[in-house]
Amino acid sequence: MEKINVLFTQEEIEKRVKELANELYEKYHDEEVTFVCTLKGAVFFACDLLKNYKGDARIEFLRVSSYEGESSTGKINLKLPLKAENIHGKNVVVVEDIVDTGYTLNYIRNYVLEMKPKSYIECTLLDKKSRRVIDINPTYSGFVIEDLFVIGYGLDYDQKYRNLPYIGVVVKE
Ligand code: 5GP
């Protein structure tokens, strides 16, 4: 295994995820929320967010892809669609792992809004604000990070490292 520099420890992630879950609950209280987890990267984050969320919650899954290796291609492919009846009239929270150029989130936003949810927001764990190409800002974000390629806690490098309990950066020799 390559050397990895830890950016956020398991404890730091747990603390921030709890805060986000509480902030979301403050917003919705008794209203049911449909969390849309984007596969595969956001799956660890979505599970922890939901486990800490005190209100009524449903979960749906969406898969789009734009990345190959370490770079976004900008061309988004829908790999696993949502069912409109699970989104229409619902309070939707899209759960993302990371927003980089913004192409993916922009695609997801347009795609979900076409299904006419009752309300719509996004919650991303990580935000690489300085890399944005599309002018889009997620409603909630866990951590704003620099322009680094990060792995762990769901995030991969060519499908590796998703199972790390922390977020880190691979040190290139
Ligand atoms: P965007 O379309 O905003 O450029 O990229 C969003 C997607 O690219 C994310 O959902 C994620 O799958 C992938 N991505 C962007 N930056 C990183 C990164 O630093 N590490 C990993 N593993 N994936 C990233």
PDB file of C-alpha atoms and ligand atoms in Angstrom:
ATOM      1  CA  MET A   1       0.000   0.000   0.000  1.00  0.00           C
ATOM      2  CA  GLU A   2       1.231   3.512  -0.822  1.00  0.00           C
ATOM      3  CA  LYS A   3       1.933   6.021   1.975  1.00  0.00           C
ATOM      4  CA  ILE A   4      -1.113   8.094   2.831  1.00  0.00           C
ATOM      5  CA  ASN A   5      -1.186  11.438   4.609  1.00  0.00           C
ATOM      6  CA  VAL A   6      -4.273  11.770   6.809  1.00  0.00           C
ATOM      7  CA  LEU A   7      -6.330  14.877   6.106  1.00  0.00           C
ATOM      8  CA  PHE A   8      -9.328  14.159   8.364  1.00  0.00           C
ATOM      9  CA  THR A   9      -9.283  11.492  11.059  1.00  0.00           C
ATOM     10  CA  GLN A  10     -12.161   9.129  11.764  1.00  0.00           C
ATOM     11  CA  GLU A  11     -13.007  11.174  14.884  1.00  0.00           C
ATOM     12  CA  GLU A  12     -13.017  14.471  12.988  1.00  0.00           C
ATOM     13  CA  ILE A  13     -15.318  13.008  10.343  1.00  0.00           C
ATOM     14  CA  GLU A  14     -17.693  11.519  12.940  1.00  0.00           C
ATOM     15  CA  LYS A  15     -17.959  14.855  14.736  1.00  0.00           C
ATOM     16  CA  ARG A  16     -18.679  16.815  11.563  1.00  0.00           C
ATOM     17  CA  VAL A  17     -21.192  14.268  10.254  1.00  0.00           C
ATOM     18  CA  LYS A  18     -23.129  14.480  13.545  1.00  0.00           C
ATOM     19  CA  GLU A  19     -23.181  18.274  13.278  1.00  0.00           C
ATOM     20  CA  LEU A  20     -24.517  18.078   9.721  1.00  0.00           C
ATOM     21  CA  ALA A  21     -27.202  15.544  10.717  1.00  0.00           C
ATOM     22  CA  ASN A  22     -28.313  17.858  13.522  1.00  0.00           C
ATOM     23  CA  GLU A  23     -28.366  20.911  11.244  1.00  0.00           C
ATOM     24  CA  LEU A  24     -30.532  19.016   8.777  1.00  0.00           C
ATOM     25  CA  TYR A  25     -32.877  17.893  11.531  1.00  0.00           C
ATOM     26  CA  GLU A  26     -33.204  21.507  12.716  1.00  0.00           C
ATOM     27  CA  LYS A  27     -34.374  22.326   9.213  1.00  0.00           C
ATOM     28  CA  TYR A  28     -36.946  19.551   8.698  1.00  0.00           C
ATOM     29  CA  HIS A  29     -38.090  18.418  12.161  1.00  0.00           C
ATOM     30  CA  ASP A  30     -41.334  16.472  11.632  1.00  0.00           C
ATOM     31  CA  GLU A  31     -41.222  16.514   7.845  1.00  0.00           C
ATOM     32  CA  GLU A  32     -40.065  13.358   6.128  1.00  0.00           C
ATOM     33  CA  VAL A  33     -36.816  13.648   4.173  1.00  0.00           C
ATOM     34  CA  THR A  34     -35.690  11.612   1.173  1.00  0.00           C
ATOM     35  CA  PHE A  35     -31.903  11.364   1.140  1.00  0.00           C
ATOM     36  CA  VAL A  36     -30.480  10.653  -2.308  1.00  0.00           C
ATOM     37  CA  CYS A  37     -27.100   8.994  -1.924  1.00  0.00           C
ATOM     38  CA  THR A  38     -24.812   9.260  -4.918  1.00  0.00           C
ATOM     39  CA  LEU A  39     -22.977   5.997  -5.528  1.00  0.00           C
ATOM     40  CA  LYS A  40     -20.422   4.875  -4.940  1.00  0.00           C
ATOM     41  CA  GLY A  41     -18.436   7.625  -3.205  1.00  0.00           C
ATOM     42  CA  ALA A  42     -21.080   9.011  -0.834  1.00  0.00           C
ATOM     43  CA  VAL A  43     -22.207   5.677   0.556  1.00  0.00           C
ATOM     44  CA  PHE A  44     -20.178   5.764   3.804  1.00  0.00           C
ATOM     45  CA  PHE A  45     -21.099   9.405   4.420  1.00  0.00           C
ATOM     46  CA  ALA A  46     -24.800   8.797   3.683  1.00  0.00           C
ATOM     47  CA  CYS A  47     -24.948   5.813   6.078  1.00  0.00           C
ATOM     48  CA  ASP A  48     -23.362   7.786   8.920  1.00  0.00           C
ATOM     49  CA  LEU A  49     -25.466  10.878   8.182  1.00  0.00           C
ATOM     50  CA  LEU A  50     -28.680   8.856   8.302  1.00  0.00           C
ATOM     51  CA  LYS A  51     -27.680   6.970  11.436  1.00  0.00           C
ATOM     52  CA  ASN A  52     -27.246  10.341  13.152  1.00  0.00           C
ATOM     53  CA  TYR A  53     -30.403  11.894  11.695  1.00  0.00           C
ATOM     54  CA  LYS A  54     -33.209  11.984  14.255  1.00  0.00           C
ATOM     55  CA  GLY A  55     -36.202  12.553  11.961  1.00  0.00           C
ATOM     56  CA  ASP A  56     -38.134  10.458   9.417  1.00  0.00           C
ATOM     57  CA  ALA A  57     -35.859   9.507   6.569  1.00  0.00           C
ATOM     58  CA  ARG A  58     -35.978   7.529   3.352  1.00  0.00           C
ATOM     59  CA  ILE A  59     -32.986   6.663   1.227  1.00  0.00           C
ATOM     60  CA  GLU A  60     -32.635   6.416  -2.557  1.00  0.00           C
ATOM     61  CA  PHE A  61     -29.573   5.800  -4.686  1.00  0.00           C
ATOM     62  CA  LEU A  62     -28.319   7.480  -7.811  1.00  0.00           C
ATOM     63  CA  ARG A  63     -25.208   6.710  -9.771  1.00  0.00           C
ATOM     64  CA  VAL A  64     -23.557   9.028 -12.254  1.00  0.00           C
ATOM     65  CA  SER A  65     -19.981   8.994 -13.378  1.00  0.00           C
ATOM     66  CA  SER A  66     -17.612  11.494 -14.858  1.00  0.00           C
ATOM     67  CA  TYR A  67     -14.257  10.514 -13.445  1.00  0.00           C
ATOM     68  CA  GLU A  68     -11.545   8.368 -14.888  1.00  0.00           C
ATOM     69  CA  GLY A  69      -8.430   8.000 -12.730  1.00  0.00           C
ATOM     70  CA  GLU A  70      -7.798  11.403 -11.208  1.00  0.00           C
ATOM     71  CA  SER A  71      -9.597  13.736 -13.589  1.00  0.00           C
ATOM     72  CA  SER A  72     -13.148  14.733 -14.340  1.00  0.00           C
ATOM     73  CA  THR A  73     -14.143  14.205 -17.962  1.00  0.00           C
ATOM     74  CA  GLY A  74     -16.946  16.777 -17.741  1.00  0.00           C
ATOM     75  CA  LYS A  75     -19.229  14.381 -19.618  1.00  0.00           C
ATOM     76  CA  ILE A  76     -21.687  12.864 -17.156  1.00  0.00           C
ATOM     77  CA  ASN A  77     -23.174   9.394 -17.629  1.00  0.00           C
ATOM     78  CA  LEU A  78     -26.271   8.294 -15.728  1.00  0.00           C
ATOM     79  CA  LYS A  79     -25.545   4.753 -14.557  1.00  0.00           C
ATOM     80  CA  LEU A  80     -28.405   4.187 -12.085  1.00  0.00           C
ATOM     81  CA  PRO A  81     -31.474   6.416 -12.392  1.00  0.00           C
ATOM     82  CA  LEU A  82     -33.977   7.422  -9.708  1.00  0.00           C
ATOM     83  CA  LYS A  83     -37.659   6.570  -9.886  1.00  0.00           C
ATOM     84  CA  ALA A  84     -39.685   9.777 -10.309  1.00  0.00           C
ATOM     85  CA  GLU A  85     -42.359   8.579  -7.857  1.00  0.00           C
ATOM     86  CA  ASN A  86     -39.724   8.423  -5.093  1.00  0.00           C
ATOM     87  CA  ILE A  87     -38.741  12.061  -5.653  1.00  0.00           C
ATOM     88  CA  HIS A  88     -41.906  13.840  -6.784  1.00  0.00           C
ATOM     89  CA  GLY A  89     -43.398  15.887  -3.910  1.00  0.00           C
ATOM     90  CA  LYS A  90     -40.627  14.867  -1.447  1.00  0.00           C
ATOM     91  CA  ASN A  91     -38.143  16.894   0.585  1.00  0.00           C
ATOM     92  CA  VAL A  92     -34.970  15.813  -1.183  1.00  0.00           C
ATOM     93  CA  VAL A  93     -31.442  16.053   0.195  1.00  0.00           C
ATOM     94  CA  VAL A  94     -28.802  14.971  -2.312  1.00  0.00           C
ATOM     95  CA  VAL A  95     -25.846  13.478  -0.428  1.00  0.00           C
ATOM     96  CA  GLU A  96     -22.548  13.879  -2.271  1.00  0.00           C
ATOM     97  CA  ASP A  97     -19.022  12.828  -1.362  1.00  0.00           C
ATOM     98  CA  ILE A  98     -17.172  15.730  -2.975  1.00  0.00           C
ATOM     99  CA  VAL A  99     -17.843  18.670  -5.262  1.00  0.00           C
ATOM    100  CA  ASP A 100     -14.939  19.499  -7.536  1.00  0.00           C
ATOM    101  CA  THR A 101     -15.580  21.187 -10.913  1.00  0.00           C
ATOM    102  CA  GLY A 102     -19.329  21.177 -10.180  1.00  0.00           C
ATOM    103  CA  TYR A 103     -20.300  19.339 -13.403  1.00  0.00           C
ATOM    104  CA  THR A 104     -21.662  16.335 -11.506  1.00  0.00           C
ATOM    105  CA  LEU A 105     -23.672  18.295  -8.958  1.00  0.00           C
ATOM    106  CA  ASN A 106     -25.064  20.540 -11.671  1.00  0.00           C
ATOM    107  CA  TYR A 107     -26.182  17.505 -13.650  1.00  0.00           C
ATOM    108  CA  ILE A 108     -27.743  15.909 -10.537  1.00  0.00           C
ATOM    109  CA  ARG A 109     -29.509  19.147  -9.562  1.00  0.00           C
ATOM    110  CA  ASN A 110     -31.123  19.506 -13.005  1.00  0.00           C
ATOM    111  CA  TYR A 111     -31.988  15.807 -13.122  1.00  0.00           C
ATOM    112  CA  VAL A 112     -33.663  15.763  -9.679  1.00  0.00           C
ATOM    113  CA  LEU A 113     -35.458  19.103 -10.111  1.00  0.00           C
ATOM    114  CA  GLU A 114     -37.132  17.771 -13.274  1.00  0.00           C
ATOM    115  CA  MET A 115     -38.912  15.252 -11.020  1.00  0.00           C
ATOM    116  CA  LYS A 116     -40.488  18.140  -9.088  1.00  0.00           C
ATOM    117  CA  PRO A 117     -39.559  17.445  -5.453  1.00  0.00           C
ATOM    118  CA  LYS A 118     -41.364  19.461  -2.763  1.00  0.00           C
ATOM    119  CA  SER A 119     -38.012  20.935  -1.721  1.00  0.00           C
ATOM    120  CA  TYR A 120     -34.420  20.354  -2.758  1.00  0.00           C
ATOM    121  CA  ILE A 121     -31.023  20.866  -1.142  1.00  0.00           C
ATOM    122  CA  GLU A 122     -27.564  19.288  -1.302  1.00  0.00           C
ATOM    123  CA  CYS A 123     -25.210  18.135   1.413  1.00  0.00           C
ATOM    124  CA  THR A 124     -21.639  17.307   0.443  1.00  0.00           C
ATOM    125  CA  LEU A 125     -18.953  16.033   2.763  1.00  0.00           C
ATOM    126  CA  LEU A 126     -16.108  17.759   0.937  1.00  0.00           C
ATOM    127  CA  ASP A 127     -15.973  20.845  -1.229  1.00  0.00           C
ATOM    128  CA  LYS A 128     -13.017  21.766  -3.449  1.00  0.00           C
ATOM    129  CA  LYS A 129     -14.304  25.303  -3.939  1.00  0.00           C
ATOM    130  CA  SER A 130     -11.219  26.607  -5.736  1.00  0.00           C
ATOM    131  CA  ARG A 131     -11.626  24.039  -8.555  1.00  0.00           C
ATOM    132  CA  ARG A 132     -15.129  25.094  -9.595  1.00  0.00           C
ATOM    133  CA  VAL A 133     -15.838  25.425 -13.328  1.00  0.00           C
ATOM    134  CA  ILE A 134     -19.636  25.640 -12.983  1.00  0.00           C
ATOM    135  CA  ASP A 135     -21.002  28.308 -10.631  1.00  0.00           C
ATOM    136  CA  ILE A 136     -22.760  25.989  -8.171  1.00  0.00           C
ATOM    137  CA  ASN A 137     -22.619  25.806  -4.380  1.00  0.00           C
ATOM    138  CA  PRO A 138     -23.944  22.922  -2.288  1.00  0.00           C
ATOM    139  CA  THR A 139     -26.316  24.003   0.498  1.00  0.00           C
ATOM    140  CA  TYR A 140     -24.310  22.206   3.209  1.00  0.00           C
ATOM    141  CA  SER A 141     -20.711  21.070   3.188  1.00  0.00           C
ATOM    142  CA  GLY A 142     -18.654  19.223   5.762  1.00  0.00           C
ATOM    143  CA  PHE A 143     -15.192  20.498   4.952  1.00  0.00           C
ATOM    144  CA  VAL A 144     -13.833  22.892   2.340  1.00  0.00           C
ATOM    145  CA  ILE A 145     -10.529  21.473   1.073  1.00  0.00           C
ATOM    146  CA  GLU A 146      -7.677  22.585  -1.127  1.00  0.00           C
ATOM    147  CA  ASP A 147      -7.008  21.247  -4.594  1.00  0.00           C
ATOM    148  CA  LEU A 148      -5.904  17.766  -3.486  1.00  0.00           C
ATOM    149  CA  PHE A 149      -6.958  14.357  -4.767  1.00  0.00           C
ATOM    150  CA  VAL A 150      -8.375  12.690  -1.671  1.00  0.00           C
ATOM    151  CA  ILE A 151      -9.202   9.082  -0.899  1.00  0.00           C
ATOM    152  CA  GLY A 152     -10.883   7.082   1.857  1.00  0.00           C
ATOM    153  CA  TYR A 153     -14.279   7.057   3.616  1.00  0.00           C
ATOM    154  CA  GLY A 154     -15.938   6.091   0.326  1.00  0.00           C
ATOM    155  CA  LEU A 155     -13.625   7.969  -2.011  1.00  0.00           C
ATOM    156  CA  ASP A 156     -11.513   5.876  -4.349  1.00  0.00           C
ATOM    157  CA  TYR A 157      -8.509   5.973  -6.567  1.00  0.00           C
ATOM    158  CA  ASP A 158      -9.368   3.549  -9.366  1.00  0.00           C
ATOM    159  CA  GLN A 159     -11.748   1.714  -6.986  1.00  0.00           C
ATOM    160  CA  LYS A 160      -9.118   1.361  -4.232  1.00  0.00           C
ATOM    161  CA  TYR A 161      -9.074   2.875  -0.716  1.00  0.00           C
ATOM    162  CA  ARG A 162     -12.850   3.340  -0.279  1.00  0.00           C
ATOM    163  CA  ASN A 163     -12.745   1.273   2.929  1.00  0.00           C
ATOM    164  CA  LEU A 164     -10.326   3.545   4.818  1.00  0.00           C
ATOM    165  CA  PRO A 165     -12.094   5.015   7.873  1.00  0.00           C
ATOM    166  CA  TYR A 166     -10.305   8.367   7.415  1.00  0.00           C
ATOM    167  CA  ILE A 167      -9.761  10.776   4.503  1.00  0.00           C
ATOM    168  CA  GLY A 168      -6.256  11.125   3.161  1.00  0.00           C
ATOM    169  CA  VAL A 169      -3.988  11.942   0.274  1.00  0.00           C
ATOM    170  CA  VAL A 170      -1.767   9.387  -1.451  1.00  0.00           C
ATOM    171  CA  VAL A 171       1.877  10.446  -1.218  1.00  0.00           C
ATOM    172  CA  LYS A 172       3.477  10.051  -4.622  1.00  0.00           C
ATOM    173  CA  GLU A 173       7.084   8.863  -4.418  1.00  0.00           C
TER     174      GLU A 173
HETATM  175  P1  5GP B   1     -17.016  17.142 -10.353  1.00  0.00           P
HETATM  176  O1  5GP B   1     -18.039  16.772 -11.376  1.00  0.00           O
HETATM  177  O2  5GP B   1     -17.527  18.150  -9.350  1.00  0.00           O
HETATM  178  O3  5GP B   1     -15.741  17.595 -11.005  1.00  0.00           O
HETATM  179  O4  5GP B   1     -16.598  15.841  -9.594  1.00  0.00           O
HETATM  180  C1  5GP B   1     -17.426  15.207  -8.716  1.00  0.00           C
HETATM  181  C2  5GP B   1     -17.059  13.749  -8.601  1.00  0.00           C
HETATM  182  O5  5GP B   1     -15.685  13.521  -8.940  1.00  0.00           O
HETATM  183  C3  5GP B   1     -17.203  13.284  -7.197  1.00  0.00           C
HETATM  184  O6  5GP B   1     -18.487  12.790  -6.928  1.00  0.00           O
HETATM  185  C4  5GP B   1     -16.118  12.218  -7.080  1.00  0.00           C
HETATM  186  O7  5GP B   1     -16.637  10.976  -7.510  1.00  0.00           O
HETATM  187  C5  5GP B   1     -15.060  12.654  -8.044  1.00  0.00           C
HETATM  188  N1  5GP B   1     -13.949  13.380  -7.370  1.00  0.00           N
HETATM  189  C6  5GP B   1     -13.688  14.708  -7.409  1.00  0.00           C
HETATM  190  N2  5GP B   1     -12.606  15.014  -6.682  1.00  0.00           N
HETATM  191  C7  5GP B   1     -12.170  13.852  -6.150  1.00  0.00           C
HETATM  192  C8  5GP B   1     -11.088  13.525  -5.262  1.00  0.00           C
HETATM  193  O8  5GP B   1     -10.295  14.347  -4.789  1.00  0.00           O
HETATM  194  N3  5GP B   1     -10.963  12.217  -4.931  1.00  0.00           N
HETATM  195  C9  5GP B   1     -11.818  11.257  -5.410  1.00  0.00           C
HETATM  196  N4  5GP B   1     -11.589  10.010  -5.016  1.00  0.00           N
HETATM  197  N5  5GP B   1     -12.839  11.530  -6.229  1.00  0.00           N
HETATM  198  C10 5GP B   1     -13.023  12.820  -6.592  1.00  0.00           C
END
